[in-house]
Amino acid sequence: MLHAVGFKREDFKKNKIGIASTWSMVTPCNMHIDRLAKEAAKGVDAAGGKSVIFNTITISDGISMGTEGMKYSLVSREVIADSIETVVGCEGMDGYVAIGGCDKNMPGCIMVMGRMNRPSVFVYGGTILPGCVGVEKKDADIVTVFEAVGKRANCQITDKELIDIEEHSIPGEGSCGGMYTANTMASAIEAMGMSLPNSGAQAAVSNEKLIDCFDAGAAVMNMIKRGITPRDIMTKEAFENAITLIITLGGSTNAVLHLIAAAHSTGIKLGIEDFVRIGKKTPVLADLRPSGKYFMNDLVKIGGTVPLMRLLIEEGLMNGDCLTVTGKTMRENMKNSKIFWPKTQTIVRPLSDPIKKDSHLVIFKGNLCPGGAVGKITGKEGLKFVGKAIVFESEEAALQAILNDKVKSGHVVVVRREGPKGGPGMREMLSPTSAIMGKGLGKEVAFITDGRFSGGSHGFVVGHVTPEAFVGGPIAVIKNGDPITIDAVSREITLGIPAKELKDRLAKWKQPKPRYTHGVLAKYAKLSSDASHGAVTDMGL
């Protein structure tokens, strides 16, 4: 059978190396990965191995956003991990290269690497270039489109302008162009040591990305030769390095969920408290979208993530002694690199003048979220919000209320029954948060949910509320008009009602019927852990 797919007699003496490709035409994030997979295969073959390309699925967060289809997004992370394990395990592969683009590809790939512990390297498909919109030819990306919907509803732009933004914000291949979830996770995996240097900060259409793929093929062969496996690399210190880098970059709240999930797959104990501990000593330095000014491609132009990691290692904020897929330590990789920032760059601030002196990823507790919640608070939206609840049982209901001007200044928008089990699938809330920004309410309205946020969301937003509404968490019994205080300094979210009243409401609460009783969403709802434990499906196995 292997002769039929191209093996020669001599190939049976070589290491068989899988190339896990997430190629698909359902999204620009992954439309080029077939080409990248072929380059990785060339690298394996040139290094003396025998490459075998295979595919796994991908979905598009951006295209499914705001619809019922988005419930499949987080589920796809588990499917991707399971499918790679299935192929690599079934076919007896000695190692593999995994190439991912859209958001859930990356954590899915890294989870299975920790789980299987076979020599493997992750390659990021690369960031998209900015689009170009309007008569002023402004740079644009996916969030430009989502926020334009709110601007159109607010009569700030015309239908013609909206169409121009829709048609020209996404110019071609690559993942969404800010420090959204894809670029966040690519950077985190690089800082963890599971990608080659700067793999997380290259354009999808660049020659550097093709070289990265070829070199990854050679790197996995070197790992086999030296007996290096992912669990040698994915240590607790490596996860701490990943957390540190994504904080300095102003990364997505999804990183909390995905890094905890990856650590679980690796057997490492990582929890939300680790983000608190590291966040207290790590500043936000990069002025990147969505809350900042620059696109990921701007960071690529000045040298990518390598100069920043070199700085963080030199200043003692990252552990330079962690092993990487090169077979060398992080410090050795940085020392050997010839990539440096231009002195005039303004994208990454110096440690002496940070955008925020501690983490923007704020872990909340309090009577509304006793199991934890995750906020993205850069400080630009303030550090405390006090308002009255306006409650919705789904994302769609909240979006319509925002577009129809029912959400007013001083409201705390509460969207519940969108958690891992209640959604199911923990949808991202980019559509309503973008509508809030487009409506000009970004500093006047807060938003809390037991669902998630896209890396493109910004404003006073808090997700991952645990326990979720479906299992009877306090968020399930909030009523319209209830006072809510979100304090990013004390890291507390407080439902301002007497403790006895909260207890009485919870005692009277009854669990709703599940929204899905068959198929993959029902399976996910049945098996998923809560958000504070990564929303994984093998927690209790």
CSV table of C-alpha atoms in Angstrom, one decimal, residues 88-500:
chain,number,residue,atom,x,y,z
A,88,VAL,CA,0.0,9.6,13.7
A,89,GLY,CA,-0.8,6.8,16.1
A,90,CYS,CA,-2.5,4.6,13.5
A,91,GLU,CA,0.2,5.0,10.9
A,92,GLY,CA,3.1,4.5,13.3
A,93,MET,CA,4.8,7.8,12.5
A,94,ASP,CA,8.1,8.5,14.2
A,95,GLY,CA,7.4,12.2,14.4
A,96,TYR,CA,5.5,15.0,12.7
A,97,VAL,CA,5.3,18.6,11.7
A,98,ALA,CA,1.9,20.3,12.3
A,99,ILE,CA,1.0,23.5,10.3
A,100,GLY,CA,-1.8,25.7,11.5
A,101,GLY,CA,-3.5,29.0,10.6
A,102,CYS,CA,-6.9,29.8,12.0
A,103,ASP,CA,-7.3,30.1,15.8
A,104,LYS,CA,-8.2,26.6,16.9
A,105,ASN,CA,-5.6,24.9,14.7
A,106,MET,CA,-2.7,26.0,16.9
A,107,PRO,CA,-3.9,24.9,20.3
A,108,GLY,CA,-5.2,21.7,18.8
A,109,CYS,CA,-1.8,20.9,17.3
A,110,ILE,CA,0.1,21.8,20.5
A,111,MET,CA,-2.3,19.8,22.7
A,112,VAL,CA,-1.7,16.6,20.7
A,113,MET,CA,2.1,17.2,20.8
A,114,GLY,CA,2.0,17.2,24.5
A,115,ARG,CA,-0.4,14.3,24.6
A,116,MET,CA,1.6,11.9,22.2
A,117,ASN,CA,5.1,13.1,23.2
A,118,ARG,CA,6.6,12.1,19.8
A,119,PRO,CA,9.2,14.4,18.2
A,120,SER,CA,7.3,17.2,16.6
A,121,VAL,CA,7.5,20.9,15.5
A,122,PHE,CA,4.7,23.4,15.0
A,123,VAL,CA,4.7,25.8,12.1
A,124,TYR,CA,2.5,28.9,12.0
A,125,GLY,CA,0.9,29.6,8.6
A,126,GLY,CA,1.7,33.3,9.0
A,127,THR,CA,-0.2,36.6,9.3
A,128,ILE,CA,-2.2,38.2,6.6
A,129,LEU,CA,-1.1,41.5,5.1
A,130,PRO,CA,-3.4,44.5,5.9
A,131,GLY,CA,-6.2,45.3,3.5
A,132,CYS,CA,-6.7,48.8,1.9
A,133,VAL,CA,-10.0,50.6,2.2
A,134,GLY,CA,-11.6,54.0,1.4
A,135,VAL,CA,-10.5,56.9,-0.6
A,136,GLU,CA,-7.8,57.5,2.0
A,137,LYS,CA,-6.5,53.9,1.4
A,138,LYS,CA,-6.3,53.1,5.1
A,139,ASP,CA,-5.0,49.8,6.4
A,140,ALA,CA,-7.7,47.4,7.4
A,141,ASP,CA,-8.4,43.9,8.8
A,142,ILE,CA,-11.2,41.7,10.0
A,143,VAL,CA,-12.0,43.8,13.0
A,144,THR,CA,-12.4,46.8,10.6
A,145,VAL,CA,-15.3,44.9,9.0
A,146,PHE,CA,-17.0,44.0,12.3
A,147,GLU,CA,-16.8,47.5,13.7
A,148,ALA,CA,-18.1,48.9,10.4
A,149,VAL,CA,-21.3,47.1,11.0
A,150,GLY,CA,-21.8,49.1,14.1
A,151,LYS,CA,-20.8,52.3,12.4
A,152,ARG,CA,-23.4,51.6,9.6
A,153,ALA,CA,-26.1,51.0,12.2
A,154,ASN,CA,-25.1,54.3,13.8
A,155,CYS,CA,-25.3,56.0,10.3
A,156,GLN,CA,-21.6,57.0,10.4
A,157,ILE,CA,-20.9,55.3,7.1
A,158,THR,CA,-22.9,54.5,4.0
A,159,ASP,CA,-23.8,51.2,2.4
A,160,LYS,CA,-21.2,51.9,-0.3
A,161,GLU,CA,-18.5,52.5,2.3
A,162,LEU,CA,-19.5,49.3,4.2
A,163,ILE,CA,-19.3,47.2,1.0
A,164,ASP,CA,-15.9,48.7,0.2
A,165,ILE,CA,-14.7,47.7,3.7
A,166,GLU,CA,-16.2,44.2,3.3
A,167,GLU,CA,-14.5,43.6,-0.1
A,168,HIS,CA,-11.1,45.0,0.6
A,169,SER,CA,-10.2,44.4,4.3
A,170,ILE,CA,-9.0,40.8,3.7
A,171,PRO,CA,-6.6,40.8,0.8
A,172,GLY,CA,-5.5,37.2,0.7
A,173,GLU,CA,-3.6,34.4,2.5
A,174,GLY,CA,-2.9,34.4,6.2
A,175,SER,CA,-4.4,34.7,9.6
A,176,CYS,CA,-6.2,37.8,11.0
A,177,GLY,CA,-3.8,40.7,11.1
A,178,GLY,CA,-3.7,42.0,14.6
A,179,MET,CA,-2.7,40.6,17.9
A,180,TYR,CA,-5.8,38.5,17.8
A,181,THR,CA,-6.0,34.8,18.8
A,182,ALA,CA,-4.1,33.3,15.9
A,183,ASN,CA,-1.1,35.6,16.2
A,184,THR,CA,-1.3,35.4,20.0
A,185,MET,CA,-1.2,31.6,20.0
A,186,ALA,CA,1.6,31.5,17.3
A,187,SER,CA,3.7,33.8,19.5
A,188,ALA,CA,2.9,31.7,22.6
A,189,ILE,CA,4.0,28.5,20.9
A,190,GLU,CA,7.2,30.1,19.7
A,191,ALA,CA,7.9,31.3,23.3
A,192,MET,CA,7.2,27.8,24.5
A,193,GLY,CA,10.0,26.5,22.3
A,194,MET,CA,7.8,24.4,20.0
A,195,SER,CA,8.3,26.5,16.9
A,196,LEU,CA,11.5,27.7,15.2
A,197,PRO,CA,12.6,31.3,16.1
A,198,ASN,CA,10.2,33.9,14.5
A,199,SER,CA,7.8,31.3,13.1
A,200,GLY,CA,5.1,33.2,15.0
A,201,ALA,CA,6.0,36.5,13.3
A,202,GLN,CA,6.2,36.0,9.6
A,203,ALA,CA,3.9,37.0,6.8
A,204,ALA,CA,2.0,34.1,5.2
A,205,VAL,CA,3.1,35.1,1.7
A,206,SER,CA,6.8,35.6,2.5
A,207,ASN,CA,9.8,33.6,1.5
A,208,GLU,CA,10.7,33.5,5.2
A,209,LYS,CA,7.6,31.4,5.8
A,210,LEU,CA,8.6,28.9,3.1
A,211,ILE,CA,12.1,28.6,4.7
A,212,ASP,CA,10.5,28.2,8.1
A,213,CYS,CA,8.5,25.2,6.8
A,214,PHE,CA,11.6,23.6,5.2
A,215,ASP,CA,13.7,24.1,8.3
A,216,ALA,CA,10.9,22.6,10.5
A,217,GLY,CA,11.1,19.4,8.5
A,218,ALA,CA,14.8,19.2,9.2
A,219,ALA,CA,14.3,20.2,12.9
A,220,VAL,CA,12.0,17.2,13.6
A,221,MET,CA,14.6,14.9,12.2
A,222,ASN,CA,17.2,16.4,14.5
A,223,MET,CA,14.9,15.9,17.4
A,224,ILE,CA,14.6,12.2,16.6
A,225,LYS,CA,18.4,11.9,16.3
A,226,ARG,CA,18.9,13.6,19.6
A,227,GLY,CA,16.0,11.9,21.4
A,228,ILE,CA,14.2,15.2,22.2
A,229,THR,CA,10.4,15.0,22.7
A,230,PRO,CA,7.8,17.7,23.4
A,231,ARG,CA,7.6,17.0,27.1
A,232,ASP,CA,11.3,17.8,27.3
A,233,ILE,CA,10.4,21.3,25.9
A,234,MET,CA,6.9,21.9,27.2
A,235,THR,CA,7.8,22.4,30.9
A,236,LYS,CA,6.1,24.6,33.4
A,237,GLU,CA,8.9,27.2,32.8
A,238,ALA,CA,8.1,27.0,29.0
A,239,PHE,CA,4.4,27.7,29.7
A,240,GLU,CA,5.5,30.7,31.9
A,241,ASN,CA,7.6,32.0,29.0
A,242,ALA,CA,4.5,31.8,26.7
A,243,ILE,CA,2.4,33.7,29.2
A,244,THR,CA,5.0,36.4,29.6
A,245,LEU,CA,5.4,37.0,25.8
A,246,ILE,CA,1.6,37.2,25.2
A,247,ILE,CA,1.2,39.7,28.0
A,248,THR,CA,3.9,42.0,26.6
A,249,LEU,CA,2.3,41.7,23.1
A,250,GLY,CA,-1.2,42.5,24.5
A,251,GLY,CA,-2.6,39.1,23.4
A,252,SER,CA,-6.0,37.5,23.3
A,253,THR,CA,-7.9,36.2,26.4
A,254,ASN,CA,-8.3,32.9,24.5
A,255,ALA,CA,-4.6,32.2,25.4
A,256,VAL,CA,-5.7,31.6,29.0
A,257,LEU,CA,-8.1,28.9,27.8
A,258,HIS,CA,-5.7,27.3,25.3
A,259,LEU,CA,-2.5,27.3,27.4
A,260,ILE,CA,-4.3,25.7,30.3
A,261,ALA,CA,-5.7,23.1,27.9
A,262,ALA,CA,-2.2,22.4,26.4
A,263,ALA,CA,-0.7,22.1,29.8
A,264,HIS,CA,-3.3,19.6,30.8
A,265,SER,CA,-2.5,17.5,27.7
A,266,THR,CA,1.2,17.6,28.7
A,267,GLY,CA,0.6,16.7,32.3
A,268,ILE,CA,1.7,20.2,33.6
A,269,LYS,CA,-0.4,21.9,36.3
A,270,LEU,CA,-1.2,25.3,35.0
A,271,GLY,CA,-4.2,27.4,36.2
A,272,ILE,CA,-5.6,30.9,36.1
A,273,GLU,CA,-3.7,31.7,39.3
A,274,ASP,CA,-0.4,31.4,37.2
A,275,PHE,CA,-1.7,34.2,34.9
A,276,VAL,CA,-2.2,36.3,38.0
A,277,ARG,CA,1.3,35.6,39.4
A,278,ILE,CA,3.1,36.3,36.1
A,279,GLY,CA,0.8,39.2,35.2
A,280,LYS,CA,1.8,41.1,38.3
A,281,LYS,CA,5.4,41.4,37.1
A,282,THR,CA,4.9,41.6,33.3
A,283,PRO,CA,4.1,44.8,31.5
A,284,VAL,CA,2.2,45.3,28.2
A,285,LEU,CA,4.7,46.8,25.7
A,286,ALA,CA,3.4,46.3,22.2
A,287,ASP,CA,1.0,48.8,20.6
A,288,LEU,CA,-0.8,46.3,18.5
A,289,ARG,CA,-4.4,45.9,17.4
A,290,PRO,CA,-7.2,45.6,18.6
A,291,SER,CA,-6.6,48.0,21.5
A,292,GLY,CA,-3.4,49.4,19.9
A,293,LYS,CA,-2.4,51.1,16.7
A,294,TYR,CA,-0.3,48.7,14.7
A,295,PHE,CA,-0.9,45.5,12.7
A,296,MET,CA,1.0,42.2,13.1
A,297,ASN,CA,2.8,42.9,9.8
A,298,ASP,CA,4.3,46.0,11.3
A,299,LEU,CA,5.9,43.9,14.0
A,300,VAL,CA,7.1,41.5,11.3
A,301,LYS,CA,8.8,44.4,9.5
A,302,ILE,CA,10.9,45.4,12.5
A,303,GLY,CA,12.1,41.9,13.2
A,304,GLY,CA,9.2,40.0,14.7
A,305,THR,CA,9.2,38.4,18.1
A,306,VAL,CA,12.9,37.5,18.4
A,307,PRO,CA,14.2,40.9,19.5
A,308,LEU,CA,11.4,41.2,22.1
A,309,MET,CA,12.2,37.7,23.5
A,310,ARG,CA,15.9,38.6,23.6
A,311,LEU,CA,15.0,41.7,25.7
A,312,LEU,CA,12.8,39.7,28.0
A,313,ILE,CA,15.4,37.1,28.6
A,314,GLU,CA,18.1,39.7,29.2
A,315,GLU,CA,15.9,41.4,31.8
A,316,GLY,CA,15.0,38.2,33.5
A,317,LEU,CA,11.3,38.1,32.6
A,318,MET,CA,11.7,35.0,30.4
A,319,ASN,CA,13.6,31.8,31.3
A,320,GLY,CA,16.4,31.6,28.7
A,321,ASP,CA,17.5,28.1,29.8
A,322,CYS,CA,14.4,26.3,28.4
A,323,LEU,CA,15.0,23.8,25.6
A,324,THR,CA,13.5,24.4,22.2
A,325,VAL,CA,12.8,22.4,19.0
A,326,THR,CA,16.2,23.5,17.6
A,327,GLY,CA,17.9,21.4,20.2
A,328,LYS,CA,19.3,24.5,21.8
A,329,THR,CA,18.0,26.7,24.6
A,330,MET,CA,16.0,29.8,24.1
A,331,ARG,CA,19.0,31.9,25.2
A,332,GLU,CA,21.2,30.2,22.6
A,333,ASN,CA,18.7,30.8,19.9
A,334,MET,CA,18.5,34.4,20.7
A,335,LYS,CA,22.3,34.8,21.0
A,336,ASN,CA,22.7,33.3,17.6
A,337,SER,CA,20.1,35.4,15.9
A,338,LYS,CA,21.2,38.4,13.8
A,339,ILE,CA,17.7,40.0,14.0
A,340,PHE,CA,17.5,43.3,15.9
A,341,TRP,CA,15.0,46.1,16.1
A,342,PRO,CA,15.7,49.4,14.3
A,343,LYS,CA,16.4,52.1,16.9
A,344,THR,CA,13.6,54.3,15.6
A,345,GLN,CA,10.8,51.7,16.0
A,346,THR,CA,7.7,52.8,18.0
A,347,ILE,CA,5.7,49.5,18.0
A,348,VAL,CA,7.2,48.0,21.1
A,349,ARG,CA,7.7,50.4,24.0
A,350,PRO,CA,10.7,50.2,26.4
A,351,LEU,CA,10.4,48.5,29.7
A,352,SER,CA,10.8,51.9,31.3
A,353,ASP,CA,7.7,53.3,29.6
A,354,PRO,CA,5.2,50.5,29.2
A,355,ILE,CA,1.6,50.8,27.9
A,356,LYS,CA,0.5,49.1,31.1
A,357,LYS,CA,2.9,48.2,34.0
A,358,ASP,CA,1.2,44.9,34.6
A,359,SER,CA,-0.9,42.4,32.6
A,360,HIS,CA,-4.0,43.3,30.5
A,361,LEU,CA,-5.2,39.8,31.1
A,362,VAL,CA,-7.0,40.2,34.3
A,363,ILE,CA,-8.2,37.1,36.3
A,364,PHE,CA,-11.3,38.0,38.2
A,365,LYS,CA,-13.0,36.4,41.2
A,366,GLY,CA,-16.0,37.6,43.3
A,367,ASN,CA,-19.6,36.6,44.1
A,368,LEU,CA,-20.5,36.7,40.4
A,369,CYS,CA,-17.6,34.4,39.2
A,370,PRO,CA,-16.4,32.4,42.2
A,371,GLY,CA,-14.6,30.0,39.8
A,372,GLY,CA,-12.9,32.8,37.9
A,373,ALA,CA,-13.3,35.0,34.8
A,374,VAL,CA,-10.9,36.6,32.3
A,375,GLY,CA,-10.9,40.2,31.3
A,376,LYS,CA,-9.0,42.1,28.7
A,377,ILE,CA,-8.3,45.4,30.4
A,378,THR,CA,-5.6,47.5,28.8
A,379,GLY,CA,-6.4,50.6,31.0
A,380,LYS,CA,-7.5,52.6,28.0
A,381,GLU,CA,-11.1,51.8,28.9
A,382,GLY,CA,-10.5,52.5,32.6
A,383,LEU,CA,-9.9,50.1,35.5
A,384,LYS,CA,-13.3,50.1,37.1
A,385,PHE,CA,-16.9,50.0,35.8
A,386,VAL,CA,-20.1,50.3,37.8
A,387,GLY,CA,-23.4,49.8,36.0
A,388,LYS,CA,-26.7,48.2,35.7
A,389,ALA,CA,-27.2,44.7,34.2
A,390,ILE,CA,-29.1,44.2,30.9
A,391,VAL,CA,-29.4,40.5,30.5
A,392,PHE,CA,-29.6,38.3,27.3
A,393,GLU,CA,-29.9,34.6,26.9
A,394,SER,CA,-27.9,34.5,23.7
A,395,GLU,CA,-25.4,36.4,21.6
A,396,GLU,CA,-27.9,37.1,18.9
A,397,ALA,CA,-30.3,38.8,21.3
A,398,ALA,CA,-27.6,41.0,22.6
A,399,LEU,CA,-26.4,42.0,19.2
A,400,GLN,CA,-29.9,43.0,18.0
A,401,ALA,CA,-30.4,45.1,21.2
A,402,ILE,CA,-27.1,46.9,20.6
A,403,LEU,CA,-27.9,47.6,17.0
A,404,ASN,CA,-31.4,48.8,17.9
A,405,ASP,CA,-30.1,51.2,20.5
A,406,LYS,CA,-31.6,49.3,23.5
A,407,VAL,CA,-28.1,49.2,25.1
A,408,LYS,CA,-27.4,52.5,26.7
A,409,SER,CA,-24.5,54.2,28.5
A,410,GLY,CA,-24.0,52.7,31.9
A,411,HIS,CA,-25.2,49.2,31.0
A,412,VAL,CA,-23.4,46.0,31.8
A,413,VAL,CA,-24.4,43.7,29.0
A,414,VAL,CA,-24.7,40.2,30.4
A,415,VAL,CA,-24.8,37.3,27.8
A,416,ARG,CA,-25.3,33.9,29.4
A,417,ARG,CA,-25.9,30.3,28.4
A,418,GLU,CA,-22.9,30.6,26.0
A,419,GLY,CA,-20.5,28.6,28.1
A,420,PRO,CA,-18.8,25.3,27.2
A,421,LYS,CA,-21.8,23.3,28.3
A,422,GLY,CA,-24.6,25.8,27.9
A,423,GLY,CA,-23.8,27.1,24.4
A,424,PRO,CA,-22.6,24.6,23.9
A,425,GLY,CA,-19.1,25.4,22.6
A,426,MET,CA,-18.4,28.8,24.2
A,427,ARG,CA,-19.0,31.2,21.3
A,428,GLU,CA,-16.8,34.2,20.8
A,429,MET,CA,-18.6,37.6,21.1
A,430,LEU,CA,-16.8,39.6,18.5
A,431,SER,CA,-20.1,40.7,16.8
A,432,PRO,CA,-21.7,42.4,19.8
A,433,THR,CA,-18.4,43.9,21.1
A,434,SER,CA,-17.6,45.3,17.7
A,435,ALA,CA,-21.1,46.7,17.4
A,436,ILE,CA,-20.6,48.4,20.8
A,437,MET,CA,-17.3,50.0,19.5
A,438,GLY,CA,-19.0,50.9,16.2
A,439,LYS,CA,-21.8,52.6,18.1
A,440,GLY,CA,-19.3,54.7,20.0
A,441,LEU,CA,-20.1,53.1,23.4
A,442,GLY,CA,-16.7,51.4,24.0
A,443,LYS,CA,-16.0,53.4,27.2
A,444,GLU,CA,-19.6,53.7,28.3
A,445,VAL,CA,-20.7,50.0,28.3
A,446,ALA,CA,-19.2,46.9,29.9
A,447,PHE,CA,-19.8,43.3,28.7
A,448,ILE,CA,-19.6,40.0,30.7
A,449,THR,CA,-20.4,36.5,29.5
A,450,ASP,CA,-19.8,32.8,30.2
A,451,GLY,CA,-18.8,32.6,26.6
A,452,ARG,CA,-15.5,33.8,25.1
A,453,PHE,CA,-14.2,36.8,23.2
A,454,SER,CA,-12.3,37.0,19.9
A,455,GLY,CA,-8.8,38.3,20.1
A,456,GLY,CA,-10.3,41.1,18.1
A,457,SER,CA,-12.6,42.2,20.9
A,458,HIS,CA,-11.7,45.2,23.0
A,459,GLY,CA,-13.3,47.5,25.5
A,460,PHE,CA,-14.4,46.7,29.1
A,461,VAL,CA,-15.1,43.0,28.4
A,462,VAL,CA,-15.0,40.0,30.7
A,463,GLY,CA,-15.5,36.4,29.6
A,464,HIS,CA,-15.0,32.8,30.8
A,465,VAL,CA,-17.4,33.5,33.7
A,466,THR,CA,-17.2,30.3,35.9
A,467,PRO,CA,-19.4,28.6,37.0
A,468,GLU,CA,-21.4,29.1,33.8
A,469,ALA,CA,-25.1,29.7,33.7
A,470,PHE,CA,-26.0,26.2,32.5
A,471,VAL,CA,-24.7,24.6,35.6
A,472,GLY,CA,-26.2,27.2,38.0
A,473,GLY,CA,-23.4,29.7,38.4
A,474,PRO,CA,-24.5,33.1,39.8
A,475,ILE,CA,-24.5,34.6,36.3
A,476,ALA,CA,-27.7,32.4,35.7
A,477,VAL,CA,-29.7,34.5,38.2
A,478,ILE,CA,-28.7,38.1,37.4
A,479,LYS,CA,-31.8,40.2,36.7
A,480,ASN,CA,-32.2,43.4,34.6
A,481,GLY,CA,-31.2,46.4,36.6
A,482,ASP,CA,-29.0,44.5,39.1
A,483,PRO,CA,-25.9,46.6,40.0
A,484,ILE,CA,-22.6,45.1,38.9
A,485,THR,CA,-19.1,46.3,39.7
A,486,ILE,CA,-16.1,45.2,37.7
A,487,ASP,CA,-12.9,46.2,39.5
A,488,ALA,CA,-9.7,45.4,37.6
A,489,VAL,CA,-7.5,46.6,40.5
A,490,SER,CA,-9.0,44.4,43.1
A,491,ARG,CA,-9.7,41.8,40.4
A,492,GLU,CA,-13.3,41.3,41.6
A,493,ILE,CA,-16.7,41.2,39.9
A,494,THR,CA,-19.5,41.9,42.3
A,495,LEU,CA,-23.2,41.4,41.9
A,496,GLY,CA,-24.5,44.1,44.2
A,497,ILE,CA,-27.4,42.3,45.9
A,498,PRO,CA,-27.6,41.0,49.4
A,499,ALA,CA,-26.0,37.6,50.0
A,500,LYS,CA,-29.3,36.1,51.2
